[in-house]
Amino acid sequence: MNGAEPTIDLKRNRDRMVRDQIAARGVSDPEVLRAMRKVPRHLFVEEALIPQAYEDHPLPLGHGQTISQPYVVAWMTELLEVKPGLRVLEIGTGSGYQAAVLAEMGAYVFTVERVRPLQAAARRRLEGLRYLKVCFKLDDGTLGWPDAAPFDRILVTAGGPKVPEPLIEQLADPGRMVIPVGETRRSQRLHVVRKENGRVVARRLGEVTFVDLVGAHGW
Ligand code: SAH
């Protein structure tokens, strides 16, 4: 990437992505739209995929993992109701893109990944972009991050067979979790889990397809 023009094109592609893929499908939280317009998604994919970075589909990250479709990132972020200063636990750092969107919205991000090279690349990207309120952990995220709990928000970006019990325990009261859950590995439904006054209530939303959440409470 050299010269001013390609950079301008990428910004234009990003604005179009937000308008045509995200706002057009009903995501309306102005802070989510602002963050999606701001975070340079093309820096979270390998160089050969930069021309596709703003297209309407997921992209491979290597190690059998994917960076979610932009709309799915925006939808999940809106459902999470992120506010500045909240403590957000993310399971599945992957490329670091979702963590950057959360950090751009002013959250303190705690992100857990089990694949070391993915974590290393994500950390480099986030530090390079000066998203400094992000803490990384290399571990089985289905166990959560007990030392840093409780969390106001929990976002799981891989699909498992159930909501991991440690994550329910580590959710603050009041707190909110967004997580794909499926009876099979092929597809899941997004769940919004709310904890309030000691009660935990789950709402099932639309169908999504994520890579497997593995680990003690995963597949
Ligand atoms: N949020 C990412 C996309 C994640 S893809 C992004 O914005 O790019 C799902 C990720 O979850 C993969 O990187 C995978 O390695 C990770 N993962 C799967 N099971 C996990 C577990 N039990 N603990 C931590 N990470 C896990």
PDB file of N, CA, C and O in Angstrom, residues 72-140:
ATOM      1  N   VAL A  72     -22.085  -9.674  10.684  1.00  0.00           N
ATOM      2  CA  VAL A  72     -22.226 -10.485  11.902  1.00  0.00           C
ATOM      3  C   VAL A  72     -21.478  -9.828  13.062  1.00  0.00           C
ATOM      4  O   VAL A  72     -21.975  -9.787  14.191  1.00  0.00           O
ATOM      5  N   VAL A  73     -20.300  -9.275  12.773  1.00  0.00           N
ATOM      6  CA  VAL A  73     -19.557  -8.541  13.811  1.00  0.00           C
ATOM      7  C   VAL A  73     -20.401  -7.375  14.328  1.00  0.00           C
ATOM      8  O   VAL A  73     -20.557  -7.180  15.542  1.00  0.00           O
ATOM      9  N   ALA A  74     -20.987  -6.618  13.409  1.00  0.00           N
ATOM     10  CA  ALA A  74     -21.767  -5.437  13.799  1.00  0.00           C
ATOM     11  C   ALA A  74     -23.020  -5.835  14.571  1.00  0.00           C
ATOM     12  O   ALA A  74     -23.358  -5.224  15.596  1.00  0.00           O
ATOM     13  N   TRP A  75     -23.698  -6.871  14.099  1.00  0.00           N
ATOM     14  CA  TRP A  75     -24.943  -7.327  14.747  1.00  0.00           C
ATOM     15  C   TRP A  75     -24.660  -7.790  16.178  1.00  0.00           C
ATOM     16  O   TRP A  75     -25.336  -7.392  17.131  1.00  0.00           O
ATOM     17  N   MET A  76     -23.621  -8.622  16.335  1.00  0.00           N
ATOM     18  CA  MET A  76     -23.286  -9.121  17.670  1.00  0.00           C
ATOM     19  C   MET A  76     -22.872  -7.974  18.590  1.00  0.00           C
ATOM     20  O   MET A  76     -23.222  -7.949  19.770  1.00  0.00           O
ATOM     21  N   THR A  77     -22.145  -7.009  18.041  1.00  0.00           N
ATOM     22  CA  THR A  77     -21.687  -5.878  18.856  1.00  0.00           C
ATOM     23  C   THR A  77     -22.880  -5.042  19.302  1.00  0.00           C
ATOM     24  O   THR A  77     -22.950  -4.605  20.458  1.00  0.00           O
ATOM     25  N   GLU A  78     -23.842  -4.861  18.408  1.00  0.00           N
ATOM     26  CA  GLU A  78     -25.045  -4.103  18.784  1.00  0.00           C
ATOM     27  C   GLU A  78     -25.823  -4.833  19.881  1.00  0.00           C
ATOM     28  O   GLU A  78     -26.263  -4.236  20.862  1.00  0.00           O
ATOM     29  N   LEU A  79     -25.966  -6.162  19.716  1.00  0.00           N
ATOM     30  CA  LEU A  79     -26.700  -6.955  20.715  1.00  0.00           C
ATOM     31  C   LEU A  79     -26.021  -6.914  22.087  1.00  0.00           C
ATOM     32  O   LEU A  79     -26.672  -7.034  23.121  1.00  0.00           O
ATOM     33  N   LEU A  80     -24.705  -6.734  22.085  1.00  0.00           N
ATOM     34  CA  LEU A  80     -23.946  -6.746  23.331  1.00  0.00           C
ATOM     35  C   LEU A  80     -24.165  -5.479  24.168  1.00  0.00           C
ATOM     36  O   LEU A  80     -23.950  -5.479  25.368  1.00  0.00           O
ATOM     37  N   GLU A  81     -24.631  -4.398  23.528  1.00  0.00           N
ATOM     38  CA  GLU A  81     -24.860  -3.109  24.207  1.00  0.00           C
ATOM     39  C   GLU A  81     -23.613  -2.634  24.956  1.00  0.00           C
ATOM     40  O   GLU A  81     -23.611  -2.462  26.178  1.00  0.00           O
ATOM     41  N   VAL A  82     -22.560  -2.437  24.180  1.00  0.00           N
ATOM     42  CA  VAL A  82     -21.270  -1.998  24.718  1.00  0.00           C
ATOM     43  C   VAL A  82     -21.324  -0.514  25.063  1.00  0.00           C
ATOM     44  O   VAL A  82     -21.906   0.270  24.315  1.00  0.00           O
ATOM     45  N   LYS A  83     -20.749  -0.179  26.215  1.00  0.00           N
ATOM     46  CA  LYS A  83     -20.640   1.239  26.574  1.00  0.00           C
ATOM     47  C   LYS A  83     -19.218   1.511  27.053  1.00  0.00           C
ATOM     48  O   LYS A  83     -18.560   0.596  27.550  1.00  0.00           O
ATOM     49  N   PRO A  84     -18.754   2.771  26.928  1.00  0.00           N
ATOM     50  CA  PRO A  84     -17.391   3.076  27.360  1.00  0.00           C
ATOM     51  C   PRO A  84     -17.172   2.678  28.817  1.00  0.00           C
ATOM     52  O   PRO A  84     -18.055   2.883  29.658  1.00  0.00           O
ATOM     53  N   GLY A  85     -16.021   2.102  29.088  1.00  0.00           N
ATOM     54  CA  GLY A  85     -15.657   1.756  30.461  1.00  0.00           C
ATOM     55  C   GLY A  85     -16.114   0.378  30.900  1.00  0.00           C
ATOM     56  O   GLY A  85     -15.695  -0.092  31.960  1.00  0.00           O
ATOM     57  N   LEU A  86     -16.974  -0.286  30.131  1.00  0.00           N
ATOM     58  CA  LEU A  86     -17.403  -1.630  30.531  1.00  0.00           C
ATOM     59  C   LEU A  86     -16.273  -2.631  30.315  1.00  0.00           C
ATOM     60  O   LEU A  86     -15.431  -2.456  29.435  1.00  0.00           O
ATOM     61  N   ARG A  87     -16.286  -3.682  31.122  1.00  0.00           N
ATOM     62  CA  ARG A  87     -15.306  -4.764  30.989  1.00  0.00           C
ATOM     63  C   ARG A  87     -15.918  -5.858  30.128  1.00  0.00           C
ATOM     64  O   ARG A  87     -16.962  -6.417  30.469  1.00  0.00           O
ATOM     65  N   VAL A  88     -15.267  -6.120  28.998  1.00  0.00           N
ATOM     66  CA  VAL A  88     -15.814  -7.068  28.033  1.00  0.00           C
ATOM     67  C   VAL A  88     -14.852  -8.235  27.849  1.00  0.00           C
ATOM     68  O   VAL A  88     -13.675  -8.035  27.523  1.00  0.00           O
ATOM     69  N   LEU A  89     -15.349  -9.452  28.054  1.00  0.00           N
ATOM     70  CA  LEU A  89     -14.561 -10.658  27.803  1.00  0.00           C
ATOM     71  C   LEU A  89     -14.936 -11.189  26.422  1.00  0.00           C
ATOM     72  O   LEU A  89     -16.118 -11.401  26.137  1.00  0.00           O
ATOM     73  N   GLU A  90     -13.928 -11.371  25.576  1.00  0.00           N
ATOM     74  CA  GLU A  90     -14.162 -11.982  24.255  1.00  0.00           C
ATOM     75  C   GLU A  90     -13.503 -13.357  24.229  1.00  0.00           C
ATOM     76  O   GLU A  90     -12.335 -13.483  24.595  1.00  0.00           O
ATOM     77  N   ILE A  91     -14.235 -14.371  23.777  1.00  0.00           N
ATOM     78  CA  ILE A  91     -13.628 -15.685  23.594  1.00  0.00           C
ATOM     79  C   ILE A  91     -13.415 -15.896  22.100  1.00  0.00           C
ATOM     80  O   ILE A  91     -14.375 -15.851  21.318  1.00  0.00           O
ATOM     81  N   GLY A  92     -12.148 -16.131  21.707  1.00  0.00           N
ATOM     82  CA  GLY A  92     -11.820 -16.292  20.289  1.00  0.00           C
ATOM     83  C   GLY A  92     -11.262 -15.010  19.697  1.00  0.00           C
ATOM     84  O   GLY A  92     -11.916 -14.331  18.915  1.00  0.00           O
ATOM     85  N   THR A  93     -10.025 -14.661  20.086  1.00  0.00           N
ATOM     86  CA  THR A  93      -9.394 -13.426  19.597  1.00  0.00           C
ATOM     87  C   THR A  93      -9.276 -13.428  18.080  1.00  0.00           C
ATOM     88  O   THR A  93      -9.493 -12.396  17.438  1.00  0.00           O
ATOM     89  N   GLY A  94      -8.916 -14.595  17.506  1.00  0.00           N
ATOM     90  CA  GLY A  94      -8.769 -14.703  16.053  1.00  0.00           C
ATOM     91  C   GLY A  94      -7.830 -13.648  15.512  1.00  0.00           C
ATOM     92  O   GLY A  94      -6.680 -13.521  15.949  1.00  0.00           O
ATOM     93  N   SER A  95      -8.313 -12.835  14.581  1.00  0.00           N
ATOM     94  CA  SER A  95      -7.496 -11.780  13.973  1.00  0.00           C
ATOM     95  C   SER A  95      -7.328 -10.574  14.892  1.00  0.00           C
ATOM     96  O   SER A  95      -6.474  -9.723  14.647  1.00  0.00           O
ATOM     97  N   GLY A  96      -8.207 -10.448  15.883  1.00  0.00           N
ATOM     98  CA  GLY A  96      -8.201  -9.249  16.729  1.00  0.00           C
ATOM     99  C   GLY A  96      -9.179  -8.188  16.257  1.00  0.00           C
ATOM    100  O   GLY A  96      -9.332  -7.145  16.907  1.00  0.00           O
ATOM    101  N   TYR A  97      -9.864  -8.435  15.137  1.00  0.00           N
ATOM    102  CA  TYR A  97     -10.753  -7.408  14.568  1.00  0.00           C
ATOM    103  C   TYR A  97     -11.916  -7.064  15.505  1.00  0.00           C
ATOM    104  O   TYR A  97     -12.172  -5.887  15.789  1.00  0.00           O
ATOM    105  N   GLN A  98     -12.597  -8.101  15.989  1.00  0.00           N
ATOM    106  CA  GLN A  98     -13.719  -7.842  16.897  1.00  0.00           C
ATOM    107  C   GLN A  98     -13.239  -7.125  18.170  1.00  0.00           C
ATOM    108  O   GLN A  98     -13.900  -6.208  18.656  1.00  0.00           O
ATOM    109  N   ALA A  99     -12.080  -7.508  18.662  1.00  0.00           N
ATOM    110  CA  ALA A  99     -11.524  -6.848  19.855  1.00  0.00           C
ATOM    111  C   ALA A  99     -11.270  -5.366  19.567  1.00  0.00           C
ATOM    112  O   ALA A  99     -11.510  -4.505  20.427  1.00  0.00           O
ATOM    113  N   ALA A 100     -10.802  -5.066  18.353  1.00  0.00           N
ATOM    114  CA  ALA A 100     -10.548  -3.668  17.984  1.00  0.00           C
ATOM    115  C   ALA A 100     -11.853  -2.878  17.949  1.00  0.00           C
ATOM    116  O   ALA A 100     -11.912  -1.725  18.399  1.00  0.00           O
ATOM    117  N   VAL A 101     -12.915  -3.497  17.429  1.00  0.00           N
ATOM    118  CA  VAL A 101     -14.214  -2.808  17.383  1.00  0.00           C
ATOM    119  C   VAL A 101     -14.697  -2.512  18.809  1.00  0.00           C
ATOM    120  O   VAL A 101     -15.163  -1.405  19.104  1.00  0.00           O
ATOM    121  N   LEU A 102     -14.538  -3.469  19.702  1.00  0.00           N
ATOM    122  CA  LEU A 102     -14.943  -3.264  21.104  1.00  0.00           C
ATOM    123  C   LEU A 102     -14.100  -2.175  21.760  1.00  0.00           C
ATOM    124  O   LEU A 102     -14.610  -1.318  22.491  1.00  0.00           O
ATOM    125  N   ALA A 103     -12.789  -2.199  21.497  1.00  0.00           N
ATOM    126  CA  ALA A 103     -11.892  -1.187  22.081  1.00  0.00           C
ATOM    127  C   ALA A 103     -12.206   0.192  21.509  1.00  0.00           C
ATOM    128  O   ALA A 103     -12.186   1.194  22.230  1.00  0.00           O
ATOM    129  N   GLU A 104     -12.519   0.248  20.231  1.00  0.00           N
ATOM    130  CA  GLU A 104     -12.879   1.524  19.588  1.00  0.00           C
ATOM    131  C   GLU A 104     -14.116   2.130  20.259  1.00  0.00           C
ATOM    132  O   GLU A 104     -14.269   3.342  20.322  1.00  0.00           O
ATOM    133  N   MET A 105     -14.993   1.265  20.791  1.00  0.00           N
ATOM    134  CA  MET A 105     -16.197   1.748  21.482  1.00  0.00           C
ATOM    135  C   MET A 105     -15.933   2.080  22.947  1.00  0.00           C
ATOM    136  O   MET A 105     -16.857   2.412  23.686  1.00  0.00           O
ATOM    137  N   GLY A 106     -14.677   1.994  23.371  1.00  0.00           N
ATOM    138  CA  GLY A 106     -14.324   2.450  24.715  1.00  0.00           C
ATOM    139  C   GLY A 106     -14.357   1.378  25.792  1.00  0.00           C
ATOM    140  O   GLY A 106     -14.247   1.685  26.982  1.00  0.00           O
ATOM    141  N   ALA A 107     -14.513   0.104  25.389  1.00  0.00           N
ATOM    142  CA  ALA A 107     -14.547  -0.973  26.377  1.00  0.00           C
ATOM    143  C   ALA A 107     -13.134  -1.347  26.815  1.00  0.00           C
ATOM    144  O   ALA A 107     -12.164  -1.118  26.089  1.00  0.00           O
ATOM    145  N   TYR A 108     -13.045  -1.934  28.019  1.00  0.00           N
ATOM    146  CA  TYR A 108     -11.817  -2.615  28.435  1.00  0.00           C
ATOM    147  C   TYR A 108     -11.975  -4.056  27.982  1.00  0.00           C
ATOM    148  O   TYR A 108     -12.889  -4.753  28.432  1.00  0.00           O
ATOM    149  N   VAL A 109     -11.103  -4.494  27.089  1.00  0.00           N
ATOM    150  CA  VAL A 109     -11.300  -5.790  26.445  1.00  0.00           C
ATOM    151  C   VAL A 109     -10.346  -6.828  27.030  1.00  0.00           C
ATOM    152  O   VAL A 109      -9.144  -6.580  27.159  1.00  0.00           O
ATOM    153  N   PHE A 110     -10.905  -7.978  27.385  1.00  0.00           N
ATOM    154  CA  PHE A 110     -10.129  -9.143  27.831  1.00  0.00           C
ATOM    155  C   PHE A 110     -10.404 -10.219  26.812  1.00  0.00           C
ATOM    156  O   PHE A 110     -11.550 -10.676  26.693  1.00  0.00           O
ATOM    157  N   THR A 111      -9.387 -10.617  26.038  1.00  0.00           N
ATOM    158  CA  THR A 111      -9.662 -11.530  24.938  1.00  0.00           C
ATOM    159  C   THR A 111      -8.825 -12.802  25.050  1.00  0.00           C
ATOM    160  O   THR A 111      -7.624 -12.742  25.323  1.00  0.00           O
ATOM    161  N   VAL A 112      -9.478 -13.946  24.878  1.00  0.00           N
ATOM    162  CA  VAL A 112      -8.836 -15.243  25.083  1.00  0.00           C
ATOM    163  C   VAL A 112      -8.787 -16.008  23.757  1.00  0.00           C
ATOM    164  O   VAL A 112      -9.801 -16.092  23.054  1.00  0.00           O
ATOM    165  N   GLU A 113      -7.614 -16.552  23.439  1.00  0.00           N
ATOM    166  CA  GLU A 113      -7.429 -17.340  22.216  1.00  0.00           C
ATOM    167  C   GLU A 113      -6.609 -18.564  22.574  1.00  0.00           C
ATOM    168  O   GLU A 113      -5.787 -18.528  23.480  1.00  0.00           O
ATOM    169  N   ARG A 114      -6.825 -19.680  21.853  1.00  0.00           N
ATOM    170  CA  ARG A 114      -6.058 -20.893  22.155  1.00  0.00           C
ATOM    171  C   ARG A 114      -4.956 -21.167  21.141  1.00  0.00           C
ATOM    172  O   ARG A 114      -4.105 -22.006  21.389  1.00  0.00           O
ATOM    173  N   VAL A 115      -4.974 -20.466  19.994  1.00  0.00           N
ATOM    174  CA  VAL A 115      -3.949 -20.695  18.967  1.00  0.00           C
ATOM    175  C   VAL A 115      -2.895 -19.586  19.069  1.00  0.00           C
ATOM    176  O   VAL A 115      -3.164 -18.429  18.744  1.00  0.00           O
ATOM    177  N   ARG A 116      -1.696 -19.984  19.506  1.00  0.00           N
ATOM    178  CA  ARG A 116      -0.675 -18.990  19.817  1.00  0.00           C
ATOM    179  C   ARG A 116      -0.332 -18.039  18.649  1.00  0.00           C
ATOM    180  O   ARG A 116      -0.276 -16.823  18.851  1.00  0.00           O
ATOM    181  N   PRO A 117      -0.085 -18.555  17.432  1.00  0.00           N
ATOM    182  CA  PRO A 117       0.280 -17.628  16.349  1.00  0.00           C
ATOM    183  C   PRO A 117      -0.831 -16.627  16.019  1.00  0.00           C
ATOM    184  O   PRO A 117      -0.542 -15.476  15.651  1.00  0.00           O
ATOM    185  N   LEU A 118      -2.088 -17.034  16.153  1.00  0.00           N
ATOM    186  CA  LEU A 118      -3.186 -16.080  15.921  1.00  0.00           C
ATOM    187  C   LEU A 118      -3.132 -14.991  16.979  1.00  0.00           C
ATOM    188  O   LEU A 118      -3.258 -13.801  16.685  1.00  0.00           O
ATOM    189  N   GLN A 119      -2.932 -15.399  18.234  1.00  0.00           N
ATOM    190  CA  GLN A 119      -2.869 -14.420  19.303  1.00  0.00           C
ATOM    191  C   GLN A 119      -1.723 -13.435  19.072  1.00  0.00           C
ATOM    192  O   GLN A 119      -1.887 -12.225  19.232  1.00  0.00           O
ATOM    193  N   ALA A 120      -0.565 -13.961  18.657  1.00  0.00           N
ATOM    194  CA  ALA A 120       0.611 -13.097  18.454  1.00  0.00           C
ATOM    195  C   ALA A 120       0.337 -12.066  17.362  1.00  0.00           C
ATOM    196  O   ALA A 120       0.653 -10.877  17.517  1.00  0.00           O
ATOM    197  N   ALA A 121      -0.293 -12.507  16.271  1.00  0.00           N
ATOM    198  CA  ALA A 121      -0.577 -11.570  15.170  1.00  0.00           C
ATOM    199  C   ALA A 121      -1.607 -10.531  15.602  1.00  0.00           C
ATOM    200  O   ALA A 121      -1.487  -9.343  15.281  1.00  0.00           O
ATOM    201  N   ALA A 122      -2.623 -10.976  16.343  1.00  0.00           N
ATOM    202  CA  ALA A 122      -3.665 -10.049  16.803  1.00  0.00           C
ATOM    203  C   ALA A 122      -3.061  -8.989  17.731  1.00  0.00           C
ATOM    204  O   ALA A 122      -3.362  -7.801  17.625  1.00  0.00           O
ATOM    205  N   ARG A 123      -2.203  -9.440  18.614  1.00  0.00           N
ATOM    206  CA  ARG A 123      -1.573  -8.506  19.562  1.00  0.00           C
ATOM    207  C   ARG A 123      -0.757  -7.431  18.813  1.00  0.00           C
ATOM    208  O   ARG A 123      -0.855  -6.247  19.118  1.00  0.00           O
ATOM    209  N   ARG A 124      -0.004  -7.890  17.807  1.00  0.00           N
ATOM    210  CA  ARG A 124       0.786  -6.944  17.001  1.00  0.00           C
ATOM    211  C   ARG A 124      -0.112  -5.913  16.329  1.00  0.00           C
ATOM    212  O   ARG A 124       0.180  -4.717  16.324  1.00  0.00           O
ATOM    213  N   ARG A 125      -1.199  -6.381  15.739  1.00  0.00           N
ATOM    214  CA  ARG A 125      -2.104  -5.448  15.031  1.00  0.00           C
ATOM    215  C   ARG A 125      -2.701  -4.426  15.997  1.00  0.00           C
ATOM    216  O   ARG A 125      -2.731  -3.237  15.716  1.00  0.00           O
ATOM    217  N   LEU A 126      -3.193  -4.901  17.132  1.00  0.00           N
ATOM    218  CA  LEU A 126      -3.874  -3.998  18.060  1.00  0.00           C
ATOM    219  C   LEU A 126      -2.897  -2.994  18.654  1.00  0.00           C
ATOM    220  O   LEU A 126      -3.221  -1.822  18.820  1.00  0.00           O
ATOM    221  N   GLU A 127      -1.673  -3.459  18.946  1.00  0.00           N
ATOM    222  CA  GLU A 127      -0.681  -2.515  19.477  1.00  0.00           C
ATOM    223  C   GLU A 127      -0.306  -1.501  18.406  1.00  0.00           C
ATOM    224  O   GLU A 127      -0.172  -0.316  18.684  1.00  0.00           O
ATOM    225  N   GLY A 128      -0.167  -1.971  17.173  1.00  0.00           N
ATOM    226  CA  GLY A 128       0.179  -1.076  16.053  1.00  0.00           C
ATOM    227  C   GLY A 128      -0.868   0.008  15.855  1.00  0.00           C
ATOM    228  O   GLY A 128      -0.555   1.134  15.477  1.00  0.00           O
ATOM    229  N   LEU A 129      -2.128  -0.329  16.106  1.00  0.00           N
ATOM    230  CA  LEU A 129      -3.220   0.635  15.938  1.00  0.00           C
ATOM    231  C   LEU A 129      -3.491   1.418  17.219  1.00  0.00           C
ATOM    232  O   LEU A 129      -4.453   2.187  17.298  1.00  0.00           O
ATOM    233  N   ARG A 130      -2.666   1.194  18.243  1.00  0.00           N
ATOM    234  CA  ARG A 130      -2.767   1.891  19.532  1.00  0.00           C
ATOM    235  C   ARG A 130      -4.069   1.588  20.271  1.00  0.00           C
ATOM    236  O   ARG A 130      -4.611   2.460  20.977  1.00  0.00           O
ATOM    237  N   TYR A 131      -4.587   0.390  20.093  1.00  0.00           N
ATOM    238  CA  TYR A 131      -5.681  -0.041  20.965  1.00  0.00           C
ATOM    239  C   TYR A 131      -5.030  -0.687  22.180  1.00  0.00           C
ATOM    240  O   TYR A 131      -4.657  -1.850  22.158  1.00  0.00           O
ATOM    241  N   LEU A 132      -4.864   0.100  23.225  1.00  0.00           N
ATOM    242  CA  LEU A 132      -4.031  -0.329  24.345  1.00  0.00           C
ATOM    243  C   LEU A 132      -4.840  -0.877  25.519  1.00  0.00           C
ATOM    244  O   LEU A 132      -4.276  -1.433  26.445  1.00  0.00           O
ATOM    245  N   LYS A 133      -6.165  -0.712  25.474  1.00  0.00           N
ATOM    246  CA  LYS A 133      -6.982  -1.224  26.593  1.00  0.00           C
ATOM    247  C   LYS A 133      -7.461  -2.648  26.305  1.00  0.00           C
ATOM    248  O   LYS A 133      -8.617  -2.993  26.514  1.00  0.00           O
ATOM    249  N   VAL A 134      -6.547  -3.457  25.773  1.00  0.00           N
ATOM    250  CA  VAL A 134      -6.881  -4.838  25.426  1.00  0.00           C
ATOM    251  C   VAL A 134      -5.883  -5.756  26.118  1.00  0.00           C
ATOM    252  O   VAL A 134      -4.668  -5.573  25.978  1.00  0.00           O
ATOM    253  N   CYS A 135      -6.372  -6.719  26.898  1.00  0.00           N
ATOM    254  CA  CYS A 135      -5.511  -7.713  27.549  1.00  0.00           C
ATOM    255  C   CYS A 135      -5.715  -9.058  26.871  1.00  0.00           C
ATOM    256  O   CYS A 135      -6.852  -9.416  26.542  1.00  0.00           O
ATOM    257  N   PHE A 136      -4.620  -9.795  26.697  1.00  0.00           N
ATOM    258  CA  PHE A 136      -4.665 -11.061  25.972  1.00  0.00           C
ATOM    259  C   PHE A 136      -4.367 -12.229  26.903  1.00  0.00           C
ATOM    260  O   PHE A 136      -3.531 -12.119  27.802  1.00  0.00           O
ATOM    261  N   LYS A 137      -5.030 -13.369  26.632  1.00  0.00           N
ATOM    262  CA  LYS A 137      -4.740 -14.575  27.392  1.00  0.00           C
ATOM    263  C   LYS A 137      -4.750 -15.760  26.433  1.00  0.00           C
ATOM    264  O   LYS A 137      -5.635 -15.864  25.586  1.00  0.00           O
ATOM    265  N   LEU A 138      -3.749 -16.633  26.568  1.00  0.00           N
ATOM    266  CA  LEU A 138      -3.675 -17.832  25.747  1.00  0.00           C
ATOM    267  C   LEU A 138      -4.164 -18.992  26.593  1.00  0.00           C
ATOM    268  O   LEU A 138      -3.490 -19.414  27.535  1.00  0.00           O
ATOM    269  N   ASP A 139      -5.373 -19.485  26.290  1.00  0.00           N
ATOM    270  CA  ASP A 139      -5.961 -20.510  27.157  1.00  0.00           C
ATOM    271  C   ASP A 139      -7.235 -21.045  26.499  1.00  0.00           C
ATOM    272  O   ASP A 139      -7.641 -20.578  25.438  1.00  0.00           O
ATOM    273  N   ASP A 140      -7.854 -21.987  27.184  1.00  0.00           N
ATOM    274  CA  ASP A 140      -9.179 -22.458  26.795  1.00  0.00           C
ATOM    275  C   ASP A 140     -10.206 -21.448  27.301  1.00  0.00           C
ATOM    276  O   ASP A 140     -10.462 -21.363  28.506  1.00  0.00           O
TER     277      ASP A 140
END
